[in-house]
XYZ file of C-alpha atoms in Angstrom:
265
model
C -0.172 -0.181 0.040
C 0.941 3.142 -0.955
C 1.190 6.045 1.251
C -1.398 9.032 -0.482
C 1.205 12.059 -0.865
C 0.155 16.067 -1.665
C 1.360 18.836 -2.530
C -0.396 21.515 -0.861
C 0.703 25.208 -2.837
C 0.312 29.116 -1.042
C 0.486 31.272 -4.379
C 1.016 34.556 -3.686
C -1.550 36.403 -7.017
C -1.174 39.553 -8.097
C -4.391 41.825 -7.990
C -7.127 39.934 -8.747
C -5.591 37.020 -10.859
C -7.019 34.036 -8.095
C -9.767 34.187 -11.080
C -7.777 33.520 -13.759
C -4.898 31.899 -11.970
C -7.187 29.120 -11.159
C -8.141 28.364 -14.367
C -5.135 28.563 -16.309
C -4.135 25.385 -13.774
C -7.252 23.077 -15.636
C -4.159 24.717 -18.353
C -1.341 22.602 -16.867
C 0.943 19.707 -19.217
C 0.895 17.811 -15.695
C -2.578 17.036 -15.911
C -2.162 15.390 -19.430
C 0.232 12.404 -17.916
C -0.395 9.344 -16.802
C -0.412 8.687 -12.788
C 1.847 11.730 -11.937
C 0.363 15.291 -10.344
C -3.769 14.932 -10.280
C -5.525 19.032 -9.312
C -7.074 17.723 -5.868
C -8.757 21.307 -5.111
C -7.037 24.995 -5.768
C -9.142 27.732 -3.259
C -8.967 31.729 -3.507
C -8.590 32.441 0.478
C -11.877 34.718 1.159
C -11.976 38.149 1.975
C -12.649 38.155 6.243
C -11.989 34.383 6.030
C -8.963 35.315 8.099
C -5.996 35.083 5.793
C -3.375 36.881 3.740
C -5.145 38.632 -0.324
C -4.936 37.922 -3.124
C -3.565 34.265 -2.555
C -4.326 31.425 -4.061
C -4.407 27.515 -2.095
C -3.662 24.437 -4.671
C -3.481 21.074 -3.802
C -2.719 18.439 -5.791
C -2.428 14.878 -5.991
C 0.945 12.674 -6.325
C -1.060 10.193 -7.703
C -0.477 6.603 -7.095
C 2.981 5.432 -7.137
C 3.883 6.740 -3.541
C 7.092 7.893 -3.807
C 7.722 6.443 -6.485
C 5.811 9.095 -8.141
C 7.051 11.212 -5.978
C 10.422 10.574 -7.773
C 8.583 11.138 -11.763
C 7.596 14.589 -10.511
C 10.686 15.701 -9.517
C 12.773 14.399 -12.067
C 9.812 16.284 -14.355
C 10.530 18.987 -12.421
C 14.228 19.198 -11.883
C 16.330 19.398 -14.997
C 13.748 19.047 -17.485
C 11.465 21.185 -16.337
C 12.391 24.520 -18.963
C 12.960 22.253 -22.284
C 10.699 18.987 -21.348
C 7.145 20.879 -19.854
C 7.392 24.334 -19.093
C 7.768 27.475 -20.709
C 4.325 28.514 -21.904
C 2.139 27.760 -19.097
C 4.769 29.135 -16.733
C 4.863 32.360 -18.716
C 1.776 32.948 -18.648
C 0.646 32.057 -15.208
C 3.247 34.797 -14.925
C 1.267 37.601 -14.546
C -1.193 36.088 -12.283
C 1.003 35.317 -9.964
C 4.019 36.065 -7.945
C 5.544 33.419 -5.618
C 4.901 31.591 -3.181
C 5.614 28.316 -1.433
C 5.104 23.810 -0.555
C 4.237 21.955 1.691
C 4.663 18.006 0.978
C 1.993 16.232 3.095
C 1.164 12.930 3.769
C -2.114 11.387 4.447
C -2.740 9.833 8.105
C -4.818 6.766 8.923
C -9.253 8.186 8.214
C -8.032 11.153 6.150
C -9.394 10.085 2.640
C -8.117 9.306 -0.361
C -9.022 11.733 -3.984
C -11.047 8.426 -5.032
C -12.600 8.096 -0.818
C -14.038 12.344 -1.614
C -14.945 11.151 -5.016
C -16.962 7.944 -4.592
C -18.600 9.800 -0.945
C -19.742 12.775 -3.173
C -18.052 15.262 -0.503
C -18.650 18.821 -2.048
C -18.290 22.672 0.121
C -19.298 25.570 -1.316
C -16.702 26.661 2.429
C -14.167 25.199 2.874
C -12.009 25.734 6.309
C -8.228 25.427 6.572
C -6.343 24.796 9.194
C -2.492 25.452 9.308
C -0.902 23.986 12.669
C 2.354 24.005 14.755
C 2.282 21.410 17.129
C 4.906 19.883 19.769
C 7.817 18.508 17.522
C 7.411 15.096 16.822
C 3.366 15.284 17.820
C 1.720 15.429 14.437
C 0.732 12.028 14.033
C -0.616 11.317 17.118
C -2.133 14.962 17.527
C -3.380 13.788 14.701
C -4.639 10.613 15.800
C -6.660 12.805 18.092
C -8.748 14.557 15.399
C -9.485 11.138 13.504
C -10.884 9.915 16.599
C -12.581 12.288 18.119
C -12.750 15.658 16.920
C -14.083 13.874 13.206
C -17.920 13.247 14.424
C -18.144 16.479 15.756
C -17.508 18.055 13.119
C -19.248 16.417 11.548
C -22.664 17.140 13.760
C -21.755 20.535 12.251
C -21.752 19.656 7.853
C -18.178 19.999 7.261
C -16.173 17.461 6.396
C -12.555 16.539 6.125
C -11.144 16.144 2.836
C -6.881 16.407 4.167
C -6.033 15.231 7.462
C -2.053 15.837 6.801
C 1.417 15.865 8.273
C 3.999 18.544 6.582
C 7.045 16.102 5.715
C 9.091 19.472 5.165
C 9.707 19.391 9.056
C 7.962 17.551 12.111
C 6.296 20.177 13.778
C 3.078 21.493 11.568
C 0.208 19.429 10.339
C -2.505 20.805 7.252
C -6.170 20.260 8.156
C -8.916 20.761 5.458
C -12.650 21.105 5.910
C -15.237 20.613 3.038
C -18.450 23.273 4.055
C -21.312 25.556 3.735
C -21.513 29.304 5.470
C -24.107 28.076 7.297
C -22.802 25.491 8.842
C -19.722 27.199 9.570
C -21.343 29.978 11.056
C -23.614 28.032 13.272
C -20.653 25.792 14.307
C -18.776 29.467 16.064
C -21.924 30.984 17.127
C -22.285 27.310 19.447
C -18.820 28.244 20.216
C -18.919 31.562 21.879
C -22.688 30.336 23.520
C -20.353 28.151 25.233
C -17.872 29.576 26.842
C -20.925 32.831 27.322
C -19.945 35.392 24.823
C -23.146 35.196 22.661
C -26.197 33.364 23.436
C -26.930 32.818 19.563
C -26.787 29.985 20.068
C -26.639 26.550 21.337
C -24.048 25.722 23.721
C -21.789 22.716 23.053
C -19.408 21.545 25.791
C -17.993 19.197 23.448
C -16.408 22.069 20.729
C -14.668 23.635 24.366
C -13.415 19.973 25.704
C -11.993 19.297 21.989
C -10.411 22.372 22.480
C -8.253 22.049 25.850
C -7.275 18.757 24.127
C -5.495 19.641 21.575
C -4.094 22.120 23.817
C -2.191 19.570 24.754
C -0.306 19.635 21.037
C -0.676 23.213 19.105
C 1.438 25.608 19.687
C 0.552 27.834 17.344
C -1.709 28.103 13.525
C -3.847 29.866 11.342
C -6.906 28.950 10.009
C -8.204 30.287 6.449
C -11.986 30.332 5.325
C -11.282 29.453 0.898
C -14.296 29.427 -1.376
C -12.870 26.645 -3.906
C -12.885 26.569 -7.930
C -16.012 24.595 -9.291
C -15.366 21.673 -11.029
C -12.953 19.983 -9.253
C -13.340 16.516 -6.972
C -14.615 19.206 -4.064
C -15.986 21.751 -5.871
C -19.809 22.731 -7.148
C -20.253 23.401 -10.706
C -19.596 26.602 -11.592
C -19.441 30.126 -9.793
C -22.879 30.737 -8.418
C -25.081 33.569 -10.396
C -25.659 36.390 -8.556
C -25.456 40.579 -9.138
C -25.578 43.803 -6.312
C -28.695 44.836 -7.497
C -30.768 41.015 -7.093
C -28.667 41.122 -4.134
C -30.120 43.950 -1.459
C -33.764 43.435 -3.857
C -32.859 40.087 -1.222
C -32.147 42.231 2.356
C -34.454 44.485 1.565
C -37.504 41.311 1.533
C -35.480 39.642 4.170
C -36.141 42.305 5.759
C -39.677 43.580 5.183
C -40.135 39.182 6.088
C -38.496 39.988 10.060
C -40.110 42.994 10.358
C -43.302 41.564 9.450
C -43.248 38.091 11.741
C -42.328 40.572 14.583
C -45.200 43.068 13.815
C -47.440 39.746 14.500
């Protein structure tokens, strides 16, 4: 059995180039090569989502051949890249991106493979992206606790894991990606604050704070971002949603009137 390996890219985007850059990923020559990198997902960091913008996250599945597959990809991206594989694609991409950095990641037991995600029909319109620092040497132990304790909790809030990754470039990072939607994520946040006595919008759920106390045994830092998925990826929607400012304002006005009418009643 080969370990599921992934390339997790953080890409700095120029201006409003995230949309064109993400669509340009479909033209990457690697997608024509069997058993090489496959595009699992691409996302841009959502405004008000807690991250740096403009920025795009790409997740590439290294394929079923595991470490042998990585070796083939390293060969492709090394001395052969300039003449055989990349040139025009990278030149075109340069108009939308200015740099970035990679994490080589390994899936852990309980983290679904790309095939399992597709077969289970896991999709999302909002994704939660967690890059956490844990005590050196404990990523696998922490992620085992996530699978056993946190995954069932998050499932009750409409969050399903698409990636629970040990970062293989160091001994102190993990990456976790969850498929969700706006309503589910806000419900989780409301209940978390209600549990902590900070608001009364939600319902108290002691499991949330219990997990945070448990995770504090391992986690020493990190960040959580909200991301919007590129349509037509493994777990993304079929297309971008149709919307206009006028229609959005009209819907808000109608909702306000309905609320006022209910209050009057």
